JSON list of C-alpha atoms in Angstrom, two decimals:
[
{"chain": "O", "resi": 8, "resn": "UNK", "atom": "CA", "xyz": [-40.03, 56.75, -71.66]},
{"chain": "O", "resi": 9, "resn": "UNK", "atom": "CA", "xyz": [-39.55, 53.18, -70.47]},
{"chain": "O", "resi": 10, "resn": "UNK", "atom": "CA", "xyz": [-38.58, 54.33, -67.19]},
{"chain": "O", "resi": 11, "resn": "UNK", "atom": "CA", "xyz": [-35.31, 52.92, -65.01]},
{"chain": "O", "resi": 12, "resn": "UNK", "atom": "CA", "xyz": [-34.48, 49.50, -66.49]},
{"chain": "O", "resi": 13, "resn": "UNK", "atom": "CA", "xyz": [-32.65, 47.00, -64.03]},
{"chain": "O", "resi": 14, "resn": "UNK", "atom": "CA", "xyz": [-30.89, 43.56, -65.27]},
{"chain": "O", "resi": 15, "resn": "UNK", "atom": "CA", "xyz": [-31.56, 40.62, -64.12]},
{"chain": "O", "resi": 16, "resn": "UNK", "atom": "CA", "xyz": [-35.16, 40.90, -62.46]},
{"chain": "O", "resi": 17, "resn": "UNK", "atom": "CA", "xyz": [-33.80, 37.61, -60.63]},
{"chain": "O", "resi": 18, "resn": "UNK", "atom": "CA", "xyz": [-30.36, 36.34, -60.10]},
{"chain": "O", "resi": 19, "resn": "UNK", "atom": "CA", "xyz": [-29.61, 32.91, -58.32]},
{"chain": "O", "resi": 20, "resn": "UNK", "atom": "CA", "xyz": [-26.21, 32.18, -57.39]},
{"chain": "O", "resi": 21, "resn": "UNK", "atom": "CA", "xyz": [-23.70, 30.32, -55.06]},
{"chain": "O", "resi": 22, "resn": "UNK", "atom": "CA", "xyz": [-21.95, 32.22, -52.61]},
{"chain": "O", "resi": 23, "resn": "UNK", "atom": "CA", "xyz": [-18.12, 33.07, -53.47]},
{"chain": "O", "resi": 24, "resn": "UNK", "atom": "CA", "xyz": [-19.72, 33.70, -57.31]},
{"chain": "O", "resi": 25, "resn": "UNK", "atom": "CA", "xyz": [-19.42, 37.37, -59.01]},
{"chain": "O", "resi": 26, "resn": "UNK", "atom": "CA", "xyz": [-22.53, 38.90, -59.00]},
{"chain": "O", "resi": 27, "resn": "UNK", "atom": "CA", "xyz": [-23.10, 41.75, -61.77]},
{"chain": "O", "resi": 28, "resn": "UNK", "atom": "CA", "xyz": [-26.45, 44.03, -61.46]},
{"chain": "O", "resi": 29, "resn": "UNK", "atom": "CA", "xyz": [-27.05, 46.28, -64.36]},
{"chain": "O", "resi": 30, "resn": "UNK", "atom": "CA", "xyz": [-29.08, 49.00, -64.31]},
{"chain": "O", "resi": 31, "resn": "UNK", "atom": "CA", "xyz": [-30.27, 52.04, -67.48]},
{"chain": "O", "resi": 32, "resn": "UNK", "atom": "CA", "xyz": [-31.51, 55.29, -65.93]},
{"chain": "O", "resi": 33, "resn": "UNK", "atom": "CA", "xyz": [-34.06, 57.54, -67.48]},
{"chain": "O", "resi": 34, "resn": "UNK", "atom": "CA", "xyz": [-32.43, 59.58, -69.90]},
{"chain": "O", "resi": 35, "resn": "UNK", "atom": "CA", "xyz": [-31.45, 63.03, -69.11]},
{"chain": "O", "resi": 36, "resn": "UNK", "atom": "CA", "xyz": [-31.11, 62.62, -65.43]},
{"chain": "O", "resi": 37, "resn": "UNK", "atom": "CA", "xyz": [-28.34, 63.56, -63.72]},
{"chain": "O", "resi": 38, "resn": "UNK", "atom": "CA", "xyz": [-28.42, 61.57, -60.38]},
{"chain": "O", "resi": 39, "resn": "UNK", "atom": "CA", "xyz": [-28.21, 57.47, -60.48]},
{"chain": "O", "resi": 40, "resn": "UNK", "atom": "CA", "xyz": [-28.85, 55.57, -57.28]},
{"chain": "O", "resi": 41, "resn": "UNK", "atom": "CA", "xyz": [-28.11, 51.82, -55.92]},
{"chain": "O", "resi": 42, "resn": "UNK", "atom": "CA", "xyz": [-30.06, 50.76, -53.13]},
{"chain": "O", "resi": 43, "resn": "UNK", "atom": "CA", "xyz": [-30.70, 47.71, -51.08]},
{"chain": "O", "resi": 44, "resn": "UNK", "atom": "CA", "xyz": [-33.69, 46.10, -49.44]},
{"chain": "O", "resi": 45, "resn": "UNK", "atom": "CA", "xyz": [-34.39, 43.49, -46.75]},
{"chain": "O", "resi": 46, "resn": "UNK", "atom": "CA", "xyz": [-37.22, 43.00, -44.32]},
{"chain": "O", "resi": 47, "resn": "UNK", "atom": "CA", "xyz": [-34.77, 43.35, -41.72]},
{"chain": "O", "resi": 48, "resn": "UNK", "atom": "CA", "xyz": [-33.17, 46.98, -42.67]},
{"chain": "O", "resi": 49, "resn": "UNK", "atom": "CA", "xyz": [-35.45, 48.38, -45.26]},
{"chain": "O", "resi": 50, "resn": "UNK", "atom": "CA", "xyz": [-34.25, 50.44, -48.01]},
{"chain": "O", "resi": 51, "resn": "UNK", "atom": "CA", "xyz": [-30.60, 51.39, -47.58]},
{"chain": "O", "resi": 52, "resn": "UNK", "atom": "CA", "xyz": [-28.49, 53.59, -49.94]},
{"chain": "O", "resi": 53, "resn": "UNK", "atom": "CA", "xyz": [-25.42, 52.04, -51.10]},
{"chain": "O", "resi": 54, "resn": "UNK", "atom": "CA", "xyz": [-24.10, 54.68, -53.65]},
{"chain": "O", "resi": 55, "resn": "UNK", "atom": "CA", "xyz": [-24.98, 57.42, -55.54]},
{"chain": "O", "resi": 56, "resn": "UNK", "atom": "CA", "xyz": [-23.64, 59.27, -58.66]},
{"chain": "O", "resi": 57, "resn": "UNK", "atom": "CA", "xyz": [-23.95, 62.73, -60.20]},
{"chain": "O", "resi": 58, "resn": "UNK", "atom": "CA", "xyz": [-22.92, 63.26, -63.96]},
{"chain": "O", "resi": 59, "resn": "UNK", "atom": "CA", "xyz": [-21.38, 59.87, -63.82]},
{"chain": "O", "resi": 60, "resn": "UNK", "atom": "CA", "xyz": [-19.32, 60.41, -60.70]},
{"chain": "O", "resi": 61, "resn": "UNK", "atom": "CA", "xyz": [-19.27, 58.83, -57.46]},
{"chain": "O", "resi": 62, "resn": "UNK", "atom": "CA", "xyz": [-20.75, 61.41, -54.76]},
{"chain": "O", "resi": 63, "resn": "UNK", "atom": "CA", "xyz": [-21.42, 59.05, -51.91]},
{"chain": "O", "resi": 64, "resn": "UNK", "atom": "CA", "xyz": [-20.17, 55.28, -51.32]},
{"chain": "O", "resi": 65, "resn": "UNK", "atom": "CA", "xyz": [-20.20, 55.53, -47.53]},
{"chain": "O", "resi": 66, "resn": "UNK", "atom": "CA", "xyz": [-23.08, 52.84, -47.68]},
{"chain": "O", "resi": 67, "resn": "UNK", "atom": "CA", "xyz": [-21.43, 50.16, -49.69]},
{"chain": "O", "resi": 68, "resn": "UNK", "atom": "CA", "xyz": [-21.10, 47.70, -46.89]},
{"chain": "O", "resi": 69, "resn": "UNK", "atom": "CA", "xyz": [-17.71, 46.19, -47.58]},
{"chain": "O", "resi": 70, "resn": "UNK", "atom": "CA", "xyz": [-15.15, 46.36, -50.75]},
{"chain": "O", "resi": 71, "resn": "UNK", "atom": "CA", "xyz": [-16.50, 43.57, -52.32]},
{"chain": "O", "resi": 72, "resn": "UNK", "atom": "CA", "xyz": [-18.84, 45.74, -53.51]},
{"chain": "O", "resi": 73, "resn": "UNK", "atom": "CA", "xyz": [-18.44, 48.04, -56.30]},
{"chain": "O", "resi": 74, "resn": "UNK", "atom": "CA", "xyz": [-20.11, 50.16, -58.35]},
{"chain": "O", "resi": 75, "resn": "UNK", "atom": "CA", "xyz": [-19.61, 51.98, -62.04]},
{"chain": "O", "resi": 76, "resn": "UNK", "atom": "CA", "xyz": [-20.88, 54.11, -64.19]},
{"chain": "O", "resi": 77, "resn": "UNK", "atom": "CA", "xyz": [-19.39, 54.45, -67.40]},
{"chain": "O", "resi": 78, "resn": "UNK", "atom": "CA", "xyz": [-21.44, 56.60, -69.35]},
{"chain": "O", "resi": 79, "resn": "UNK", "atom": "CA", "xyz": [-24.67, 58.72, -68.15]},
{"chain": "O", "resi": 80, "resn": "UNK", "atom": "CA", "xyz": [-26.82, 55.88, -69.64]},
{"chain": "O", "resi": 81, "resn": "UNK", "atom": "CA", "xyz": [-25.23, 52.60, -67.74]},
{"chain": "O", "resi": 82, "resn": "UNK", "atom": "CA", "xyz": [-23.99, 51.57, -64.60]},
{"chain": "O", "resi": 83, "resn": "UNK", "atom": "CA", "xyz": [-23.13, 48.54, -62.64]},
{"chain": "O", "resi": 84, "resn": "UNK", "atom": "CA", "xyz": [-23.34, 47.01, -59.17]},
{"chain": "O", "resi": 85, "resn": "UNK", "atom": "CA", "xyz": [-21.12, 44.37, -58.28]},
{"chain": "O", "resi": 86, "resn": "UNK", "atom": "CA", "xyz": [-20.47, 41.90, -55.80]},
{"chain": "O", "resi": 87, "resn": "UNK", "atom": "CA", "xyz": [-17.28, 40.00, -55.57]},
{"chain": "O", "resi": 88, "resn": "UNK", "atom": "CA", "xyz": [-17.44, 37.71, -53.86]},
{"chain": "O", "resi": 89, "resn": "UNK", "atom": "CA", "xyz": [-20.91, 37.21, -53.26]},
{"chain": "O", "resi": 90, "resn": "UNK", "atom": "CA", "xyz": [-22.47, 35.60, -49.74]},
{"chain": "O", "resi": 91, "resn": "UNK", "atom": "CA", "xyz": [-25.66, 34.53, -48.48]},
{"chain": "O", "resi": 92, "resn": "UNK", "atom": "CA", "xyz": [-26.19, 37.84, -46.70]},
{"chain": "O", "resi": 93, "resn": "UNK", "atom": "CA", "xyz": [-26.36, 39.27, -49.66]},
{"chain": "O", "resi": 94, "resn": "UNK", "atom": "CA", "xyz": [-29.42, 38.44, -50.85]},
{"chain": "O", "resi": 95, "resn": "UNK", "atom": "CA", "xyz": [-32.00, 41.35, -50.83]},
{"chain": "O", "resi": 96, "resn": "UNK", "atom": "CA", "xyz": [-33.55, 43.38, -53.63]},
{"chain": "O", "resi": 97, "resn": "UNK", "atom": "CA", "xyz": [-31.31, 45.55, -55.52]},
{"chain": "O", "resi": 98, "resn": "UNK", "atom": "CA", "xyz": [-33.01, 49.25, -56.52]},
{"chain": "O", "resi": 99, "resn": "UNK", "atom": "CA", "xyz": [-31.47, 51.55, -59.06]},
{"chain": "O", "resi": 100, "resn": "UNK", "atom": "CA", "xyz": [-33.14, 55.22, -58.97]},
{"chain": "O", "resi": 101, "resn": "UNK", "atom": "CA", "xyz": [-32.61, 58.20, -61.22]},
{"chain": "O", "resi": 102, "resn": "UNK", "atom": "CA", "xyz": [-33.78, 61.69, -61.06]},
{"chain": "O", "resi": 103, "resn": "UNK", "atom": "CA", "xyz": [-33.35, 64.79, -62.80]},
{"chain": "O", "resi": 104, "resn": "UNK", "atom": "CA", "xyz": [-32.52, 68.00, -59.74]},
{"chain": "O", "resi": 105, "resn": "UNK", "atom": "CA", "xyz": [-34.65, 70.62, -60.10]},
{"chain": "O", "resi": 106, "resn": "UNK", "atom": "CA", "xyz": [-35.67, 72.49, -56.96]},
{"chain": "O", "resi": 107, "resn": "UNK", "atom": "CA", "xyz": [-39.24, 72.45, -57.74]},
{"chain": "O", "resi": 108, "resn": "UNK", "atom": "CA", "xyz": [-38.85, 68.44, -58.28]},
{"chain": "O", "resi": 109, "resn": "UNK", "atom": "CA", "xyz": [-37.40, 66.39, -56.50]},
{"chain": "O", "resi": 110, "resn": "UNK", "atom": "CA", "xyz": [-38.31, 63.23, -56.94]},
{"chain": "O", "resi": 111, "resn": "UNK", "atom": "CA", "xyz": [-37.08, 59.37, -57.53]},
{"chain": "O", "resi": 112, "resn": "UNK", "atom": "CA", "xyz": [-37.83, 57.25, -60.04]},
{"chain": "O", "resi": 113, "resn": "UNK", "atom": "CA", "xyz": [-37.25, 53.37, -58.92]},
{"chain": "O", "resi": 114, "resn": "UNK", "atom": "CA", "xyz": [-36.53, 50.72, -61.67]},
{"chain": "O", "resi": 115, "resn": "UNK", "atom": "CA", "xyz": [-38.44, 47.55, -60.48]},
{"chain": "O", "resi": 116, "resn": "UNK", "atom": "CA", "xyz": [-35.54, 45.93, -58.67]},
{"chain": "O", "resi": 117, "resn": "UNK", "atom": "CA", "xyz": [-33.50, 42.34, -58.68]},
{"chain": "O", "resi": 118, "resn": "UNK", "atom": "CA", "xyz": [-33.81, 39.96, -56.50]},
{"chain": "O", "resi": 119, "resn": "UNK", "atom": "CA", "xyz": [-30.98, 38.61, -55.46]},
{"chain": "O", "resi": 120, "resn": "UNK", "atom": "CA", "xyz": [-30.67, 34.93, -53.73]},
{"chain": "O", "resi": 121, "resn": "UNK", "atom": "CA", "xyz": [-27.08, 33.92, -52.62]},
{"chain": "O", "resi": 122, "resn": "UNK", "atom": "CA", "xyz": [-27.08, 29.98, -51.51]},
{"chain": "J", "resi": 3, "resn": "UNK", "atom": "CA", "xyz": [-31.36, 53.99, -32.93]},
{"chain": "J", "resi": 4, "resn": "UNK", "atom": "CA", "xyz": [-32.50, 54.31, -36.66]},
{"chain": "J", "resi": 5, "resn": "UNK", "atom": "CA", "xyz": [-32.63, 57.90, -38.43]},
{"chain": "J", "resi": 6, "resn": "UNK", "atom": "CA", "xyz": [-36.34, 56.58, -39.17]},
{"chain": "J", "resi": 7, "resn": "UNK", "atom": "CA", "xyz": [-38.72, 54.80, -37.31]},
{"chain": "J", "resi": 8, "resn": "UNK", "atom": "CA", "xyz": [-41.88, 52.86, -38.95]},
{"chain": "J", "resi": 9, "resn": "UNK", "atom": "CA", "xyz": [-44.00, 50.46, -37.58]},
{"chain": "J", "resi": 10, "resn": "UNK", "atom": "CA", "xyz": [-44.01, 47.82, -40.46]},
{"chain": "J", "resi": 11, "resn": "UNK", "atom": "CA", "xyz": [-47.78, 46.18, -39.62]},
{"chain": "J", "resi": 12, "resn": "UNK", "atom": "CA", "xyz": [-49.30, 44.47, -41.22]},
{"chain": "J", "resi": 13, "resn": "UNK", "atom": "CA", "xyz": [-52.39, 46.75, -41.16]},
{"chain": "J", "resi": 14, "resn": "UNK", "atom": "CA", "xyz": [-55.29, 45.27, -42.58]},
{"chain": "J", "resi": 15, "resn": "UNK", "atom": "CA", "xyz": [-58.59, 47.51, -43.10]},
{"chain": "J", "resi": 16, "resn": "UNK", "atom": "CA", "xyz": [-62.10, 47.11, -44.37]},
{"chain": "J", "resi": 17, "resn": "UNK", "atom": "CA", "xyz": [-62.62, 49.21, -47.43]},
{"chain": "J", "resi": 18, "resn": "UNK", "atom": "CA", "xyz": [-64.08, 52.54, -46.70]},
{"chain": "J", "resi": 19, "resn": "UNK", "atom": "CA", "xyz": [-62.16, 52.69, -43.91]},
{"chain": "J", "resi": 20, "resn": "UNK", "atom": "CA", "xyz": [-59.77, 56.19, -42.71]},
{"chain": "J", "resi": 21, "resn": "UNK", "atom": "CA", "xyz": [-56.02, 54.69, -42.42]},
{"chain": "J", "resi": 22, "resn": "UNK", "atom": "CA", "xyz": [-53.49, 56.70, -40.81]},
{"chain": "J", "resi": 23, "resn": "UNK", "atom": "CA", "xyz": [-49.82, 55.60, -41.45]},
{"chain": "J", "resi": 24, "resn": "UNK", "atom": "CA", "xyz": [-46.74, 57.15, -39.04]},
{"chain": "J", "resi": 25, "resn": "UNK", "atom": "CA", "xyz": [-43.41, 57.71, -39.44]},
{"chain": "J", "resi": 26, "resn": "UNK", "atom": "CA", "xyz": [-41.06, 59.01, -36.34]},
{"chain": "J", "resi": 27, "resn": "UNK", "atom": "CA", "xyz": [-37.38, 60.97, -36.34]},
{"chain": "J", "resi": 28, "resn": "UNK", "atom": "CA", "xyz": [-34.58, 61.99, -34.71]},
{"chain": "J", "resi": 29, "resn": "UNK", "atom": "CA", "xyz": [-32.60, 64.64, -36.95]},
{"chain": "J", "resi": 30, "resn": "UNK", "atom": "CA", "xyz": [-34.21, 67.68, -36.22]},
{"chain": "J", "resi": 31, "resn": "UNK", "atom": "CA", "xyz": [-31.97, 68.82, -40.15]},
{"chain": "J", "resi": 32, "resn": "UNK", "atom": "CA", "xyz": [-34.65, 66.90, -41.78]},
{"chain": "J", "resi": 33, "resn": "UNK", "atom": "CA", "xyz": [-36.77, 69.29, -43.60]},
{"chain": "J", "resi": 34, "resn": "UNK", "atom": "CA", "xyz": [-38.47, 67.58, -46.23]},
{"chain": "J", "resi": 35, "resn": "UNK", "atom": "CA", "xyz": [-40.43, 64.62, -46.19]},
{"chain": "J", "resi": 36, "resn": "UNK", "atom": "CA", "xyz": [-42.08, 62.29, -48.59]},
{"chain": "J", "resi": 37, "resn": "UNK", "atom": "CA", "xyz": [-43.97, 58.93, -48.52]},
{"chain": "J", "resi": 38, "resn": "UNK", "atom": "CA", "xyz": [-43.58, 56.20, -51.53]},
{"chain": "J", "resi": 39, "resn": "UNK", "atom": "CA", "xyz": [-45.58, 53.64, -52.22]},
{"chain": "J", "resi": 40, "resn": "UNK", "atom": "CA", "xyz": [-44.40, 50.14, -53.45]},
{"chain": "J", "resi": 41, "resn": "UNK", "atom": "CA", "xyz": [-46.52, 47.57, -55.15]},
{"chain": "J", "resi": 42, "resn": "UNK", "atom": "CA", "xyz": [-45.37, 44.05, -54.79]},
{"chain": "J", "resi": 43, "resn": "UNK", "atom": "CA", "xyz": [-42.61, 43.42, -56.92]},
{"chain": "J", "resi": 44, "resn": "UNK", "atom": "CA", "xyz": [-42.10, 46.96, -58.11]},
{"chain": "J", "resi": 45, "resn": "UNK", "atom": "CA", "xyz": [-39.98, 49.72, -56.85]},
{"chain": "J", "resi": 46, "resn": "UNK", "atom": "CA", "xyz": [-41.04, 53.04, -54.71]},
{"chain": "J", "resi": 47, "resn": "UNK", "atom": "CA", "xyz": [-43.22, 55.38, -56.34]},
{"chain": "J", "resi": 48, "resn": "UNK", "atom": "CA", "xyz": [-43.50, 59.40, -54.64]},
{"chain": "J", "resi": 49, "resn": "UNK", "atom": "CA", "xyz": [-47.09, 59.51, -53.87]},
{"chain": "J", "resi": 50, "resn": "UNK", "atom": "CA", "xyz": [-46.69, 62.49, -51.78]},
{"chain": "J", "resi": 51, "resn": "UNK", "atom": "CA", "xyz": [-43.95, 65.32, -50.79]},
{"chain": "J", "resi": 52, "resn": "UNK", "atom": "CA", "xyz": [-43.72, 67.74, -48.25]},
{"chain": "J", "resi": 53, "resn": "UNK", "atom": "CA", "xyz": [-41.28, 70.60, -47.13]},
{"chain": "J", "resi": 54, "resn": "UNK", "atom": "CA", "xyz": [-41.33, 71.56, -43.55]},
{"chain": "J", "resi": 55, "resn": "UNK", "atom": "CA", "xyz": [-44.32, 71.34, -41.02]},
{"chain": "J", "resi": 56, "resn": "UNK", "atom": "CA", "xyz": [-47.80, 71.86, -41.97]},
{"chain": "J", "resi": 57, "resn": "UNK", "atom": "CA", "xyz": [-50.69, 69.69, -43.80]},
{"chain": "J", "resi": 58, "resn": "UNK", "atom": "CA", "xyz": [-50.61, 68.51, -47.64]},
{"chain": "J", "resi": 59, "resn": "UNK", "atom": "CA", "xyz": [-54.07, 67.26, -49.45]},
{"chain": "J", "resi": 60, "resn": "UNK", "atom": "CA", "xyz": [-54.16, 65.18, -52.86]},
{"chain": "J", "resi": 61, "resn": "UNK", "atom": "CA", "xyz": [-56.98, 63.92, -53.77]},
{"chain": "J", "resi": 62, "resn": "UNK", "atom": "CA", "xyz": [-57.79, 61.01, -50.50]},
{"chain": "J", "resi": 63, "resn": "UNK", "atom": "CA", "xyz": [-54.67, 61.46, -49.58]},
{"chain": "J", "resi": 64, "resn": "UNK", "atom": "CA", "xyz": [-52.90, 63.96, -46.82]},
{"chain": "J", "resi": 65, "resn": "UNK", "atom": "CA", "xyz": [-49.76, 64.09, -45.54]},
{"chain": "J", "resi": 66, "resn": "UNK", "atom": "CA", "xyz": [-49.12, 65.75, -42.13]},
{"chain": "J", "resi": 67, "resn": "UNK", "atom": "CA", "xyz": [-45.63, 66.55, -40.57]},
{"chain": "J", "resi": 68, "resn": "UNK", "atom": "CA", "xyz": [-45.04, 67.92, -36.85]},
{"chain": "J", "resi": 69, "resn": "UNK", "atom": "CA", "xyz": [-41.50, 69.20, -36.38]},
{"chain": "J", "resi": 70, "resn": "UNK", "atom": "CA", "xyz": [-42.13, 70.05, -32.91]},
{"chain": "J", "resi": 71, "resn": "UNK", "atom": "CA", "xyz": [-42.95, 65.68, -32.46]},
{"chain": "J", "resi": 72, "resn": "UNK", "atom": "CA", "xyz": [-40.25, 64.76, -35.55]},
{"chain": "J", "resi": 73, "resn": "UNK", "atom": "CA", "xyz": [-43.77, 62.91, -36.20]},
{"chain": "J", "resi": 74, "resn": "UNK", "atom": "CA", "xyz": [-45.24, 62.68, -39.61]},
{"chain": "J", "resi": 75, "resn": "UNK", "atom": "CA", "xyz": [-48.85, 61.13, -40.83]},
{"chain": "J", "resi": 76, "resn": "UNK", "atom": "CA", "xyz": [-50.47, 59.82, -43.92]},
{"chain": "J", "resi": 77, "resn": "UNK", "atom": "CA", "xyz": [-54.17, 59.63, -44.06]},
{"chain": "J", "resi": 78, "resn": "UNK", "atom": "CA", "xyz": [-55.96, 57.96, -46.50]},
{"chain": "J", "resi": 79, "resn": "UNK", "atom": "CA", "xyz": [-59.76, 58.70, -46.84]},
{"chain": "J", "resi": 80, "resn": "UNK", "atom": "CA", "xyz": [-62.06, 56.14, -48.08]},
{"chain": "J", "resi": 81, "resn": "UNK", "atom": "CA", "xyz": [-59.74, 53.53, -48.54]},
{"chain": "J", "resi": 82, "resn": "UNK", "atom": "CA", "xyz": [-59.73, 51.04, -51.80]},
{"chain": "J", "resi": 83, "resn": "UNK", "atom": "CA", "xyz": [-58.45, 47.41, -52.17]},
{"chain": "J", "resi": 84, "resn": "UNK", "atom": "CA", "xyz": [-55.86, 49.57, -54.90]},
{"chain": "J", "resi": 85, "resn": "UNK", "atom": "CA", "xyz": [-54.00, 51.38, -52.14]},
{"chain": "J", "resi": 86, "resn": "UNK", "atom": "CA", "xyz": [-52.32, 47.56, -50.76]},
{"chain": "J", "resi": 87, "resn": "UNK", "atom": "CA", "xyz": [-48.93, 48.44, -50.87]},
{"chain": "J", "resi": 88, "resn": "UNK", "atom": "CA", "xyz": [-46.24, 49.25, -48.72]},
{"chain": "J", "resi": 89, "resn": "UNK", "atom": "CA", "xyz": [-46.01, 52.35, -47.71]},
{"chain": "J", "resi": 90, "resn": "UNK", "atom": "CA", "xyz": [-42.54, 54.21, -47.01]},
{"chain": "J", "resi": 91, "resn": "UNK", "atom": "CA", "xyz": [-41.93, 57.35, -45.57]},
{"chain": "J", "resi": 92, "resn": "UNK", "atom": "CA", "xyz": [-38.84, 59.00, -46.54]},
{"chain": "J", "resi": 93, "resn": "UNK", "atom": "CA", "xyz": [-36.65, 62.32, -45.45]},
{"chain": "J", "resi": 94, "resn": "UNK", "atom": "CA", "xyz": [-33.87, 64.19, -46.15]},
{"chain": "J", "resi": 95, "resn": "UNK", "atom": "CA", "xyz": [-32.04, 67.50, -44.77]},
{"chain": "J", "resi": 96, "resn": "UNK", "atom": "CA", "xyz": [-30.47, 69.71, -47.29]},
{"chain": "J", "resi": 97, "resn": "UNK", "atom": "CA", "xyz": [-27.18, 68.80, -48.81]},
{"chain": "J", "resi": 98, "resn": "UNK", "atom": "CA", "xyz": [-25.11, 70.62, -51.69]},
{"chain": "J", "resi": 99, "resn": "UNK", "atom": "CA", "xyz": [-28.28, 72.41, -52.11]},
{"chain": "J", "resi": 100, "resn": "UNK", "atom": "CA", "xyz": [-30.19, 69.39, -52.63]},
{"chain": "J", "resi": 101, "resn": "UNK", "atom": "CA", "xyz": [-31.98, 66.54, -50.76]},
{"chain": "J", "resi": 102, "resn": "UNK", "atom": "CA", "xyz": [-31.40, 63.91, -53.07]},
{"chain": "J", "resi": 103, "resn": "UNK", "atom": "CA", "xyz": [-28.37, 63.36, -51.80]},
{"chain": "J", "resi": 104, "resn": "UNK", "atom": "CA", "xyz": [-29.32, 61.47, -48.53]},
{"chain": "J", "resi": 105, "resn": "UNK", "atom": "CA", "xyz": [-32.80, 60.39, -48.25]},
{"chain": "J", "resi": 106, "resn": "UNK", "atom": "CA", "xyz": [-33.53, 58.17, -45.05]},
{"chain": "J", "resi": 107, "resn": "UNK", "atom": "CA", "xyz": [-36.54, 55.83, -45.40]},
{"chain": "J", "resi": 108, "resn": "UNK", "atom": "CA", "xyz": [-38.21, 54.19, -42.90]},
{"chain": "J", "resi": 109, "resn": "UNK", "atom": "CA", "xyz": [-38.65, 50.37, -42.61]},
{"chain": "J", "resi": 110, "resn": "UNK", "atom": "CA", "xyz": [-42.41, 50.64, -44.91]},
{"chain": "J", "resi": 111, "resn": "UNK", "atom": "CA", "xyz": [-45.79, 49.82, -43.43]},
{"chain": "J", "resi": 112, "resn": "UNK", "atom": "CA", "xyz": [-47.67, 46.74, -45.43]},
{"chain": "J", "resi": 113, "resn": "UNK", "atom": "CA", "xyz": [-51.00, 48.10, -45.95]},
{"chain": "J", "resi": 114, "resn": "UNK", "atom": "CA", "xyz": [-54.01, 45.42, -47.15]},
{"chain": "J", "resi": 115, "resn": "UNK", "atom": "CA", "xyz": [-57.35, 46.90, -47.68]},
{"chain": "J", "resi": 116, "resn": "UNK", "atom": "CA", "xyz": [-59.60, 44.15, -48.41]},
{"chain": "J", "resi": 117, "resn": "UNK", "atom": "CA", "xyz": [-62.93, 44.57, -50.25]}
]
């Protein structure tokens, strides 16, 4: 398996700009996750999903962030519009719940500049 | 007061050497606990994963967690130039009868062991 895939690995843009992060979990897990990372606050959950629906958003900072996920193969993080504080590394994680494993698997992230 | 405290380093050790990484709490509902380690440029990987108090080996590495403190350890036993990474720790209580749900990382320790 190719693992998480995350789109763009690097996204430049000017602040006020729609930002779209895309993101293909493994297949045949159940649980997608968007988080965020800075030096200044670490990793941070935004949202998560479970078969495709929203479980948790209380971490989505403000509502010009949103996040989808159409179909238990895609999803999307977006920022509209976007500022300079925005600019961190995006993580998507998937996982499959088992309770003998529980464990994340971490695409390699996009790093996102807003100027 | 953050949910995790982690002294971020840099720590910087001769190869060889014994590191010990340390991770502190405050919800006394956490019950399992992991640390991840991140490569530059990559995402998280589980390296190791623990559920309640009590020791862990694998291989070098052993995790330790202390309830009693909310204080929890990595060791790492002759120590390569391969383990530079960050290291996070991460926790989580139990939630809809998983802890995927709401995993709490701390801030990551940078970790360079230099040949």
């Amino acid at each position: 398996d190719a693992g998480v895939i995350q789109s763009p690995r690097h996204e430049v843009t000017e602040m006020g700009q729609e930002v779209t992060l895309r993101c293909k979990p493994i297949s045949g897990h159940d649980y997608l996750f968007w988080y965020r990372q800075t030096m200044m606050r670490g990793l941070e959950l935004l949202i998560y999903f479970n078969n495709n629906v929203p479980i948790d958003d209380s971490g989505m900072p403000e509502d010009r962030f949103s996040a989808k996920m159409p179909n238990a193969s895609f999803s999307t993080l977006k920022i509209q519009p976007s500022e300079p504080r925005d600019s961190a590394v995006y993580f998507c994680a998937s996982s499959f719940f088992s309770p003998s494993n529980e464990k994340l698997f971490f695409g390699s992230g996009t790093q996102l500049s807003v100027l | 007061q953050k949910e995790v405290e982690q002294d971020p380093g840099p720590l910087s050790v001769p190869e060889g050497a014994i590191v010990s990484l340390n991770c502190t709490y405050s919800n006394s509902a956490f019950q399992y606990f992991m640390w991840y380690r991140q490569y530059s440029r990559k995402g998280p990987e589980l390296l190791m994963y623990t559920y309640s108090s009590g020791n862990k080996e694998d291989g070098r590495f052993t995790a330790q967690v202390d309830k009693s403190s909310k204080y929890i350890s990595l060791f790492i036993r002759d120590s390569q130039p391969s383990d530079s990474a960050t290291y996070l720790c991460a926790m989580a209580g139990l939630e809809r009868g998983s802890t995927l749900g709401r995993l709490y990382f701390g801030r990551g320790t940078q970790l360079t062991v230099w040949p």
